[in-house]
Amino acid sequence: MALSGGGFEVKSFLFRCARMSSSPLVSRKGRHQQRYDNQRRLVAGCIPYKLNIEDDTQSDDLLDRVEVLMITSPGRNDLIFPKGGWETDETAGEAACREALEEAGVRGILNDTVLGVWEFRSKSTQDTCSVEGVCRGYMFALEVTEELECYPEKDSHQRQWVHVAEAYKRCRYDWMREALNSFKNLLTGKPVSTVPELSESSGFWIAKPNAIALC
């Protein structure tokens, strides 16, 4: 399924998350395959979205009818997008799809255009200045085609579908709002800021099994 409306059609969806369909619905544990680059933990995530065909606003603006999926985290009132560690046996896109399944219980079609790359600190190192605890996150857009009732991290992450305008208000961090800007550009056919080319070669990354950063 590709979004269409107002003359716009998404044609660049190249990666489907069907590989996850036969995998056990359990979250990956541990950091033994975690990717690092210059001590920065590499993570991948996505903005899951859908077109609300029953929207009663009757707006001709595509973005008025798009909803994005955000998730809660324990002890917080704001919302986040699913993301997590990018491991050595998967591409960044596969990692983003896996995290969407584990944390939000959704599968879909991933656009291979990277929305951007952002650096941010893990929760446990917010007040430090060292490189330790810094994460580098690659974000994608995921058109949701399946929403599961049960998923591995349901007890930790509850789902909320919100309109794009509301998502801006609920974002925990500025980098998430910047990712939403890139997401809007992608859906409306505007240029998405260029990002460094992704290298999928595990030899490029520094394996660091004992890292303690939590993102």
Short mmCIF file of N, CA and C in Angstrom, two decimals, residues 26-190:
data_model
loop_
_atom_site.label_atom_id
_atom_site.label_comp_id
_atom_site.label_asym_id
_atom_site.label_seq_id
_atom_site.Cartn_x
_atom_site.Cartn_y
_atom_site.Cartn_z
N VAL A 26 9.78 -11.73 20.37
CA VAL A 26 10.51 -11.43 21.60
C VAL A 26 11.53 -10.35 21.28
N SER A 27 11.85 -9.55 22.29
CA SER A 27 12.82 -8.48 22.10
C SER A 27 14.23 -9.02 22.17
N ARG A 28 15.10 -8.46 21.38
CA ARG A 28 16.51 -8.80 21.48
C ARG A 28 17.07 -8.27 22.78
N LYS A 29 17.97 -9.03 23.37
CA LYS A 29 18.59 -8.62 24.62
C LYS A 29 20.10 -8.58 24.46
N GLY A 30 20.74 -7.74 25.26
CA GLY A 30 22.19 -7.70 25.28
C GLY A 30 22.77 -6.76 24.25
N ARG A 31 24.07 -6.56 24.36
CA ARG A 31 24.77 -5.62 23.48
C ARG A 31 25.93 -6.27 22.72
N HIS A 32 25.95 -7.60 22.64
CA HIS A 32 27.10 -8.28 22.06
C HIS A 32 27.23 -8.04 20.56
N GLN A 33 26.16 -7.59 19.88
CA GLN A 33 26.23 -7.30 18.45
C GLN A 33 26.01 -5.82 18.15
N GLN A 34 26.08 -5.00 19.18
CA GLN A 34 25.81 -3.58 19.02
C GLN A 34 26.87 -2.90 18.15
N ARG A 35 26.43 -2.00 17.27
CA ARG A 35 27.35 -1.23 16.44
C ARG A 35 27.74 0.07 17.15
N TYR A 36 29.02 0.43 17.00
CA TYR A 36 29.53 1.69 17.53
C TYR A 36 30.39 2.37 16.47
N ASP A 37 30.46 3.67 16.52
CA ASP A 37 31.34 4.45 15.65
C ASP A 37 31.99 5.52 16.52
N ASN A 38 33.30 5.38 16.75
CA ASN A 38 34.01 6.34 17.61
C ASN A 38 33.32 6.51 18.96
N GLN A 39 32.99 5.39 19.58
CA GLN A 39 32.38 5.32 20.91
C GLN A 39 30.92 5.76 20.93
N ARG A 40 30.37 6.14 19.78
CA ARG A 40 28.96 6.52 19.73
C ARG A 40 28.13 5.28 19.39
N ARG A 41 27.16 5.01 20.22
CA ARG A 41 26.29 3.87 19.98
C ARG A 41 25.36 4.19 18.81
N LEU A 42 25.27 3.31 17.83
CA LEU A 42 24.44 3.53 16.67
C LEU A 42 23.06 2.94 16.88
N VAL A 43 22.04 3.74 16.65
CA VAL A 43 20.67 3.29 16.81
C VAL A 43 19.89 3.60 15.54
N ALA A 44 18.78 2.90 15.37
CA ALA A 44 17.91 3.12 14.21
C ALA A 44 16.47 3.11 14.68
N GLY A 45 15.68 3.95 14.06
CA GLY A 45 14.27 4.03 14.43
C GLY A 45 13.44 4.53 13.27
N CYS A 46 12.17 4.71 13.52
CA CYS A 46 11.28 5.14 12.44
C CYS A 46 10.11 5.95 12.97
N ILE A 47 9.49 6.65 12.04
CA ILE A 47 8.21 7.31 12.30
C ILE A 47 7.15 6.47 11.60
N PRO A 48 6.41 5.65 12.34
CA PRO A 48 5.34 4.87 11.72
C PRO A 48 4.17 5.79 11.40
N TYR A 49 3.51 5.57 10.25
CA TYR A 49 2.42 6.46 9.86
C TYR A 49 1.37 5.71 9.05
N LYS A 50 0.20 6.36 8.94
CA LYS A 50 -0.87 5.83 8.11
C LYS A 50 -1.73 6.99 7.62
N LEU A 51 -2.48 6.76 6.56
CA LEU A 51 -3.42 7.75 6.05
C LEU A 51 -4.79 7.46 6.64
N ASN A 52 -5.34 8.43 7.36
CA ASN A 52 -6.64 8.26 7.98
C ASN A 52 -7.73 8.57 6.95
N ILE A 53 -8.28 7.52 6.34
CA ILE A 53 -9.28 7.73 5.29
C ILE A 53 -10.64 8.11 5.85
N GLU A 54 -10.81 7.99 7.16
CA GLU A 54 -12.08 8.34 7.79
C GLU A 54 -12.01 9.68 8.51
N ASP A 55 -10.97 10.45 8.24
CA ASP A 55 -10.81 11.76 8.87
C ASP A 55 -11.99 12.66 8.48
N ASP A 56 -12.65 13.24 9.49
CA ASP A 56 -13.86 14.02 9.23
C ASP A 56 -13.56 15.49 8.90
N THR A 57 -12.26 15.84 8.79
CA THR A 57 -11.94 17.23 8.46
C THR A 57 -12.17 17.52 6.98
N GLN A 58 -12.19 16.47 6.15
CA GLN A 58 -12.39 16.63 4.71
C GLN A 58 -11.36 17.57 4.09
N SER A 59 -10.18 17.59 4.66
CA SER A 59 -9.14 18.47 4.16
C SER A 59 -8.51 17.90 2.90
N ASP A 60 -8.12 18.79 1.99
CA ASP A 60 -7.43 18.37 0.78
C ASP A 60 -5.92 18.26 1.02
N ASP A 61 -5.47 18.72 2.18
CA ASP A 61 -4.05 18.67 2.51
C ASP A 61 -3.71 17.26 3.01
N LEU A 62 -2.79 16.61 2.31
CA LEU A 62 -2.43 15.25 2.68
C LEU A 62 -1.98 15.15 4.13
N LEU A 63 -1.16 16.10 4.59
CA LEU A 63 -0.63 16.03 5.95
C LEU A 63 -1.71 16.15 7.01
N ASP A 64 -2.85 16.76 6.67
CA ASP A 64 -3.94 16.84 7.63
C ASP A 64 -4.57 15.48 7.87
N ARG A 65 -4.37 14.54 6.94
CA ARG A 65 -4.99 13.22 7.06
C ARG A 65 -4.00 12.13 7.44
N VAL A 66 -2.74 12.52 7.64
CA VAL A 66 -1.73 11.55 8.05
C VAL A 66 -1.64 11.51 9.57
N GLU A 67 -1.59 10.32 10.13
CA GLU A 67 -1.36 10.13 11.55
C GLU A 67 -0.05 9.39 11.74
N VAL A 68 0.67 9.75 12.79
CA VAL A 68 1.91 9.05 13.12
C VAL A 68 1.73 8.33 14.44
N LEU A 69 2.46 7.24 14.59
CA LEU A 69 2.35 6.42 15.79
C LEU A 69 3.49 6.75 16.73
N MET A 70 3.13 7.13 17.96
CA MET A 70 4.12 7.40 18.99
C MET A 70 3.86 6.46 20.15
N ILE A 71 4.87 6.30 20.99
CA ILE A 71 4.75 5.37 22.10
C ILE A 71 5.15 6.03 23.41
N THR A 72 4.62 5.52 24.49
CA THR A 72 4.96 6.01 25.82
C THR A 72 6.19 5.26 26.32
N SER A 73 6.78 5.79 27.36
CA SER A 73 7.83 5.08 28.07
C SER A 73 7.56 5.24 29.56
N PRO A 74 8.01 4.28 30.38
CA PRO A 74 7.66 4.28 31.81
C PRO A 74 8.03 5.58 32.51
N GLY A 75 7.10 6.10 33.29
CA GLY A 75 7.36 7.25 34.13
C GLY A 75 7.43 8.57 33.40
N ARG A 76 7.00 8.64 32.14
CA ARG A 76 7.06 9.89 31.38
C ARG A 76 5.69 10.20 30.79
N ASN A 77 5.41 11.50 30.63
CA ASN A 77 4.13 11.93 30.07
C ASN A 77 4.22 12.25 28.58
N ASP A 78 5.44 12.44 28.08
CA ASP A 78 5.58 12.76 26.67
C ASP A 78 5.72 11.46 25.86
N LEU A 79 5.91 11.61 24.57
CA LEU A 79 5.92 10.46 23.68
C LEU A 79 7.20 10.41 22.86
N ILE A 80 7.52 9.22 22.36
CA ILE A 80 8.71 9.02 21.55
C ILE A 80 8.35 8.18 20.33
N PHE A 81 9.29 8.08 19.40
CA PHE A 81 9.17 7.18 18.27
C PHE A 81 9.98 5.91 18.57
N PRO A 82 9.55 4.77 18.05
CA PRO A 82 10.31 3.55 18.31
C PRO A 82 11.71 3.62 17.73
N LYS A 83 12.69 3.22 18.50
CA LYS A 83 14.09 3.19 18.07
C LYS A 83 14.87 2.32 19.03
N GLY A 84 16.03 1.89 18.57
CA GLY A 84 16.88 1.08 19.43
C GLY A 84 18.18 0.72 18.73
N GLY A 85 18.99 -0.10 19.37
CA GLY A 85 20.31 -0.41 18.87
C GLY A 85 20.33 -1.06 17.49
N TRP A 86 21.25 -0.58 16.66
CA TRP A 86 21.48 -1.15 15.33
C TRP A 86 22.59 -2.18 15.49
N GLU A 87 22.28 -3.45 15.14
CA GLU A 87 23.22 -4.53 15.40
C GLU A 87 23.94 -4.98 14.13
N THR A 88 25.02 -5.74 14.32
CA THR A 88 25.93 -6.06 13.22
C THR A 88 25.36 -7.04 12.20
N ASP A 89 24.30 -7.75 12.54
CA ASP A 89 23.74 -8.73 11.60
C ASP A 89 22.54 -8.19 10.84
N GLU A 90 22.35 -6.87 10.83
CA GLU A 90 21.19 -6.28 10.17
C GLU A 90 21.57 -4.93 9.58
N THR A 91 20.79 -4.52 8.58
CA THR A 91 20.95 -3.18 8.04
C THR A 91 20.25 -2.18 8.97
N ALA A 92 20.49 -0.90 8.73
CA ALA A 92 19.81 0.11 9.54
C ALA A 92 18.29 0.02 9.35
N GLY A 93 17.86 -0.24 8.11
CA GLY A 93 16.42 -0.38 7.86
C GLY A 93 15.82 -1.57 8.58
N GLU A 94 16.54 -2.68 8.60
CA GLU A 94 16.05 -3.85 9.31
C GLU A 94 15.97 -3.59 10.81
N ALA A 95 16.96 -2.87 11.33
CA ALA A 95 16.93 -2.52 12.75
C ALA A 95 15.73 -1.64 13.07
N ALA A 96 15.45 -0.68 12.20
CA ALA A 96 14.30 0.21 12.42
C ALA A 96 13.00 -0.58 12.42
N CYS A 97 12.87 -1.53 11.49
CA CYS A 97 11.66 -2.36 11.43
C CYS A 97 11.54 -3.25 12.67
N ARG A 98 12.66 -3.81 13.11
CA ARG A 98 12.64 -4.66 14.30
C ARG A 98 12.19 -3.87 15.53
N GLU A 99 12.72 -2.66 15.68
CA GLU A 99 12.33 -1.85 16.83
C GLU A 99 10.86 -1.45 16.76
N ALA A 100 10.35 -1.19 15.56
CA ALA A 100 8.93 -0.86 15.42
C ALA A 100 8.07 -2.03 15.84
N LEU A 101 8.51 -3.24 15.52
CA LEU A 101 7.76 -4.43 15.92
C LEU A 101 7.86 -4.67 17.41
N GLU A 102 9.07 -4.57 17.97
CA GLU A 102 9.26 -4.86 19.39
C GLU A 102 8.58 -3.83 20.28
N GLU A 103 8.76 -2.54 19.97
CA GLU A 103 8.28 -1.48 20.87
C GLU A 103 6.87 -1.02 20.57
N ALA A 104 6.45 -1.09 19.30
CA ALA A 104 5.13 -0.56 18.93
C ALA A 104 4.20 -1.60 18.34
N GLY A 105 4.69 -2.79 18.06
CA GLY A 105 3.83 -3.84 17.56
C GLY A 105 3.28 -3.59 16.17
N VAL A 106 4.08 -2.95 15.30
CA VAL A 106 3.61 -2.68 13.94
C VAL A 106 4.61 -3.20 12.92
N ARG A 107 4.06 -3.59 11.76
CA ARG A 107 4.87 -3.95 10.60
C ARG A 107 4.41 -3.07 9.45
N GLY A 108 5.26 -2.95 8.44
CA GLY A 108 4.86 -2.13 7.32
C GLY A 108 5.91 -2.08 6.24
N ILE A 109 5.90 -1.00 5.48
CA ILE A 109 6.79 -0.79 4.35
C ILE A 109 7.69 0.39 4.67
N LEU A 110 8.98 0.14 4.69
CA LEU A 110 9.93 1.16 5.09
C LEU A 110 10.47 1.90 3.87
N ASN A 111 10.42 3.22 3.92
CA ASN A 111 11.04 4.03 2.88
C ASN A 111 12.54 4.03 3.12
N ASP A 112 13.33 3.74 2.08
CA ASP A 112 14.77 3.62 2.29
C ASP A 112 15.49 4.96 2.36
N THR A 113 14.78 6.07 2.21
CA THR A 113 15.38 7.39 2.37
C THR A 113 15.57 7.69 3.85
N VAL A 114 16.79 7.95 4.26
CA VAL A 114 17.04 8.28 5.66
C VAL A 114 16.54 9.69 5.93
N LEU A 115 15.69 9.85 6.94
CA LEU A 115 15.16 11.16 7.28
C LEU A 115 16.23 12.08 7.83
N GLY A 116 17.24 11.50 8.42
CA GLY A 116 18.32 12.29 8.99
C GLY A 116 19.10 11.49 10.01
N VAL A 117 20.19 12.07 10.46
CA VAL A 117 21.03 11.45 11.47
C VAL A 117 21.20 12.46 12.60
N TRP A 118 20.89 12.02 13.81
CA TRP A 118 20.95 12.92 14.96
C TRP A 118 21.78 12.29 16.08
N GLU A 119 22.47 13.14 16.83
CA GLU A 119 23.21 12.68 17.99
C GLU A 119 22.52 13.19 19.25
N PHE A 120 22.41 12.31 20.21
CA PHE A 120 21.77 12.67 21.47
C PHE A 120 22.34 11.79 22.56
N ARG A 121 22.11 12.19 23.79
CA ARG A 121 22.66 11.46 24.93
C ARG A 121 21.68 10.42 25.45
N SER A 122 22.24 9.36 25.99
CA SER A 122 21.41 8.35 26.64
C SER A 122 20.83 8.93 27.92
N LYS A 123 19.80 8.26 28.42
CA LYS A 123 19.13 8.74 29.62
C LYS A 123 20.06 8.82 30.81
N SER A 124 21.01 7.88 30.89
CA SER A 124 21.88 7.81 32.07
C SER A 124 23.05 8.78 32.03
N THR A 125 23.24 9.49 30.90
CA THR A 125 24.42 10.38 30.79
C THR A 125 24.03 11.79 30.39
N GLN A 126 22.83 12.22 30.72
CA GLN A 126 22.35 13.54 30.33
C GLN A 126 23.22 14.67 30.88
N ASP A 127 23.82 14.46 32.04
CA ASP A 127 24.54 15.54 32.72
C ASP A 127 26.06 15.44 32.56
N THR A 128 26.53 14.61 31.65
CA THR A 128 27.96 14.49 31.44
C THR A 128 28.37 15.12 30.12
N CYS A 129 29.66 15.33 29.94
CA CYS A 129 30.17 15.96 28.73
C CYS A 129 31.04 15.02 27.91
N SER A 130 31.27 13.80 28.35
CA SER A 130 32.13 12.87 27.64
C SER A 130 31.39 12.26 26.46
N VAL A 131 32.17 11.63 25.55
CA VAL A 131 31.57 10.96 24.40
C VAL A 131 30.79 9.74 24.84
N GLU A 132 31.22 9.13 25.95
CA GLU A 132 30.53 7.96 26.47
C GLU A 132 29.05 8.27 26.70
N GLY A 133 28.19 7.46 26.16
CA GLY A 133 26.76 7.68 26.33
C GLY A 133 26.10 8.43 25.19
N VAL A 134 26.88 8.87 24.20
CA VAL A 134 26.32 9.56 23.04
C VAL A 134 25.81 8.53 22.04
N CYS A 135 24.62 8.75 21.52
CA CYS A 135 24.03 7.88 20.51
C CYS A 135 23.92 8.63 19.19
N ARG A 136 24.11 7.91 18.10
CA ARG A 136 23.89 8.46 16.76
C ARG A 136 22.72 7.70 16.15
N GLY A 137 21.62 8.41 15.91
CA GLY A 137 20.40 7.76 15.48
C GLY A 137 20.04 8.03 14.03
N TYR A 138 19.70 6.98 13.29
CA TYR A 138 19.24 7.06 11.91
C TYR A 138 17.73 6.81 11.91
N MET A 139 16.97 7.74 11.33
CA MET A 139 15.51 7.63 11.35
C MET A 139 14.95 7.45 9.94
N PHE A 140 13.87 6.65 9.86
CA PHE A 140 13.20 6.35 8.60
C PHE A 140 11.69 6.59 8.75
N ALA A 141 10.98 6.49 7.64
CA ALA A 141 9.51 6.53 7.65
C ALA A 141 8.99 5.13 7.35
N LEU A 142 8.01 4.69 8.13
CA LEU A 142 7.44 3.35 7.98
C LEU A 142 5.94 3.46 7.76
N GLU A 143 5.44 3.07 6.59
CA GLU A 143 4.00 3.05 6.35
C GLU A 143 3.43 1.77 6.95
N VAL A 144 2.60 1.91 7.96
CA VAL A 144 2.09 0.76 8.71
C VAL A 144 1.03 0.01 7.91
N THR A 145 1.22 -1.29 7.80
CA THR A 145 0.25 -2.15 7.14
C THR A 145 -0.36 -3.18 8.08
N GLU A 146 0.25 -3.35 9.25
CA GLU A 146 -0.26 -4.33 10.22
C GLU A 146 0.01 -3.84 11.63
N GLU A 147 -1.00 -3.92 12.47
CA GLU A 147 -0.90 -3.49 13.86
C GLU A 147 -1.28 -4.66 14.75
N LEU A 148 -0.32 -5.17 15.52
CA LEU A 148 -0.52 -6.36 16.33
C LEU A 148 -1.13 -6.01 17.69
N GLU A 149 -1.96 -6.90 18.18
CA GLU A 149 -2.53 -6.70 19.52
C GLU A 149 -1.50 -7.00 20.61
N CYS A 150 -0.68 -7.99 20.37
CA CYS A 150 0.35 -8.36 21.35
C CYS A 150 1.73 -8.16 20.72
N TYR A 151 2.63 -7.55 21.46
CA TYR A 151 3.98 -7.32 20.98
C TYR A 151 4.93 -7.35 22.17
N PRO A 152 6.22 -7.60 21.95
CA PRO A 152 7.14 -7.89 23.04
C PRO A 152 7.20 -6.86 24.16
N GLU A 153 7.12 -5.57 23.83
CA GLU A 153 7.30 -4.54 24.87
C GLU A 153 6.01 -3.77 25.14
N LYS A 154 4.90 -4.47 25.01
CA LYS A 154 3.60 -3.84 25.24
C LYS A 154 3.46 -3.29 26.65
N ASP A 155 4.04 -3.99 27.62
CA ASP A 155 3.92 -3.54 29.01
C ASP A 155 4.71 -2.26 29.27
N SER A 156 5.71 -1.98 28.44
CA SER A 156 6.55 -0.80 28.64
C SER A 156 6.16 0.36 27.74
N HIS A 157 5.57 0.05 26.58
CA HIS A 157 5.26 1.08 25.59
C HIS A 157 3.82 0.96 25.10
N GLN A 158 3.01 1.93 25.44
CA GLN A 158 1.65 1.98 24.92
C GLN A 158 1.63 2.85 23.66
N ARG A 159 0.75 2.53 22.73
CA ARG A 159 0.71 3.23 21.44
C ARG A 159 -0.33 4.36 21.44
N GLN A 160 0.01 5.42 20.71
CA GLN A 160 -0.94 6.50 20.48
C GLN A 160 -0.80 7.00 19.05
N TRP A 161 -1.90 6.97 18.29
CA TRP A 161 -1.91 7.57 16.96
C TRP A 161 -2.28 9.04 17.11
N VAL A 162 -1.48 9.91 16.53
CA VAL A 162 -1.74 11.34 16.64
C VAL A 162 -1.52 11.99 15.27
N HIS A 163 -2.21 13.11 15.04
CA HIS A 163 -1.97 13.88 13.83
C HIS A 163 -0.59 14.51 13.90
N VAL A 164 -0.03 14.85 12.76
CA VAL A 164 1.32 15.38 12.70
C VAL A 164 1.47 16.63 13.55
N ALA A 165 0.48 17.52 13.49
CA ALA A 165 0.55 18.76 14.29
C ALA A 165 0.62 18.46 15.78
N GLU A 166 -0.14 17.46 16.22
CA GLU A 166 -0.12 17.08 17.63
C GLU A 166 1.21 16.42 18.00
N ALA A 167 1.78 15.68 17.05
CA ALA A 167 3.05 15.01 17.32
C ALA A 167 4.14 16.01 17.67
N TYR A 168 4.14 17.16 17.00
CA TYR A 168 5.14 18.19 17.31
C TYR A 168 5.06 18.60 18.79
N LYS A 169 3.85 18.70 19.30
CA LYS A 169 3.66 19.13 20.68
C LYS A 169 4.08 18.05 21.68
N ARG A 170 3.95 16.79 21.26
CA ARG A 170 4.20 15.70 22.19
C ARG A 170 5.63 15.19 22.17
N CYS A 171 6.43 15.65 21.22
CA CYS A 171 7.81 15.17 21.10
C CYS A 171 8.62 15.52 22.34
N ARG A 172 9.42 14.59 22.78
CA ARG A 172 10.26 14.81 23.96
C ARG A 172 11.46 15.68 23.65
N TYR A 173 12.04 15.53 22.46
CA TYR A 173 13.29 16.20 22.14
C TYR A 173 13.19 16.98 20.83
N ASP A 174 14.07 17.98 20.70
CA ASP A 174 14.09 18.78 19.47
C ASP A 174 14.42 17.95 18.25
N TRP A 175 15.33 16.96 18.41
CA TRP A 175 15.71 16.17 17.24
C TRP A 175 14.52 15.40 16.67
N MET A 176 13.56 15.06 17.52
CA MET A 176 12.37 14.36 17.04
C MET A 176 11.52 15.29 16.18
N ARG A 177 11.45 16.57 16.55
CA ARG A 177 10.71 17.54 15.73
C ARG A 177 11.41 17.76 14.40
N GLU A 178 12.75 17.73 14.43
CA GLU A 178 13.48 17.85 13.18
C GLU A 178 13.22 16.64 12.28
N ALA A 179 13.13 15.47 12.88
CA ALA A 179 12.80 14.27 12.10
C ALA A 179 11.41 14.38 11.49
N LEU A 180 10.48 14.97 12.23
CA LEU A 180 9.13 15.19 11.70
C LEU A 180 9.16 16.15 10.52
N ASN A 181 10.02 17.16 10.58
CA ASN A 181 10.15 18.09 9.45
C ASN A 181 10.61 17.33 8.20
N SER A 182 11.59 16.46 8.37
CA SER A 182 12.07 15.67 7.23
C SER A 182 10.98 14.72 6.74
N PHE A 183 10.22 14.16 7.66
CA PHE A 183 9.11 13.27 7.31
C PHE A 183 8.08 14.01 6.46
N LYS A 184 7.73 15.23 6.86
CA LYS A 184 6.79 16.04 6.08
C LYS A 184 7.33 16.32 4.69
N ASN A 185 8.61 16.64 4.61
CA ASN A 185 9.21 16.89 3.30
C ASN A 185 9.15 15.65 2.42
N LEU A 186 9.40 14.50 3.01
CA LEU A 186 9.37 13.25 2.25
C LEU A 186 7.99 13.00 1.67
N LEU A 187 6.95 13.18 2.48
CA LEU A 187 5.59 12.89 2.02
C LEU A 187 5.10 13.90 0.99
N THR A 188 5.60 15.11 1.06
CA THR A 188 5.13 16.14 0.13
C THR A 188 6.06 16.34 -1.07
N GLY A 189 7.05 15.47 -1.18
CA GLY A 189 7.91 15.52 -2.34
C GLY A 189 8.99 16.57 -2.30
N LYS A 190 9.22 17.17 -1.13
CA LYS A 190 10.29 18.15 -0.99
C LYS A 190 11.60 17.45 -0.67
#
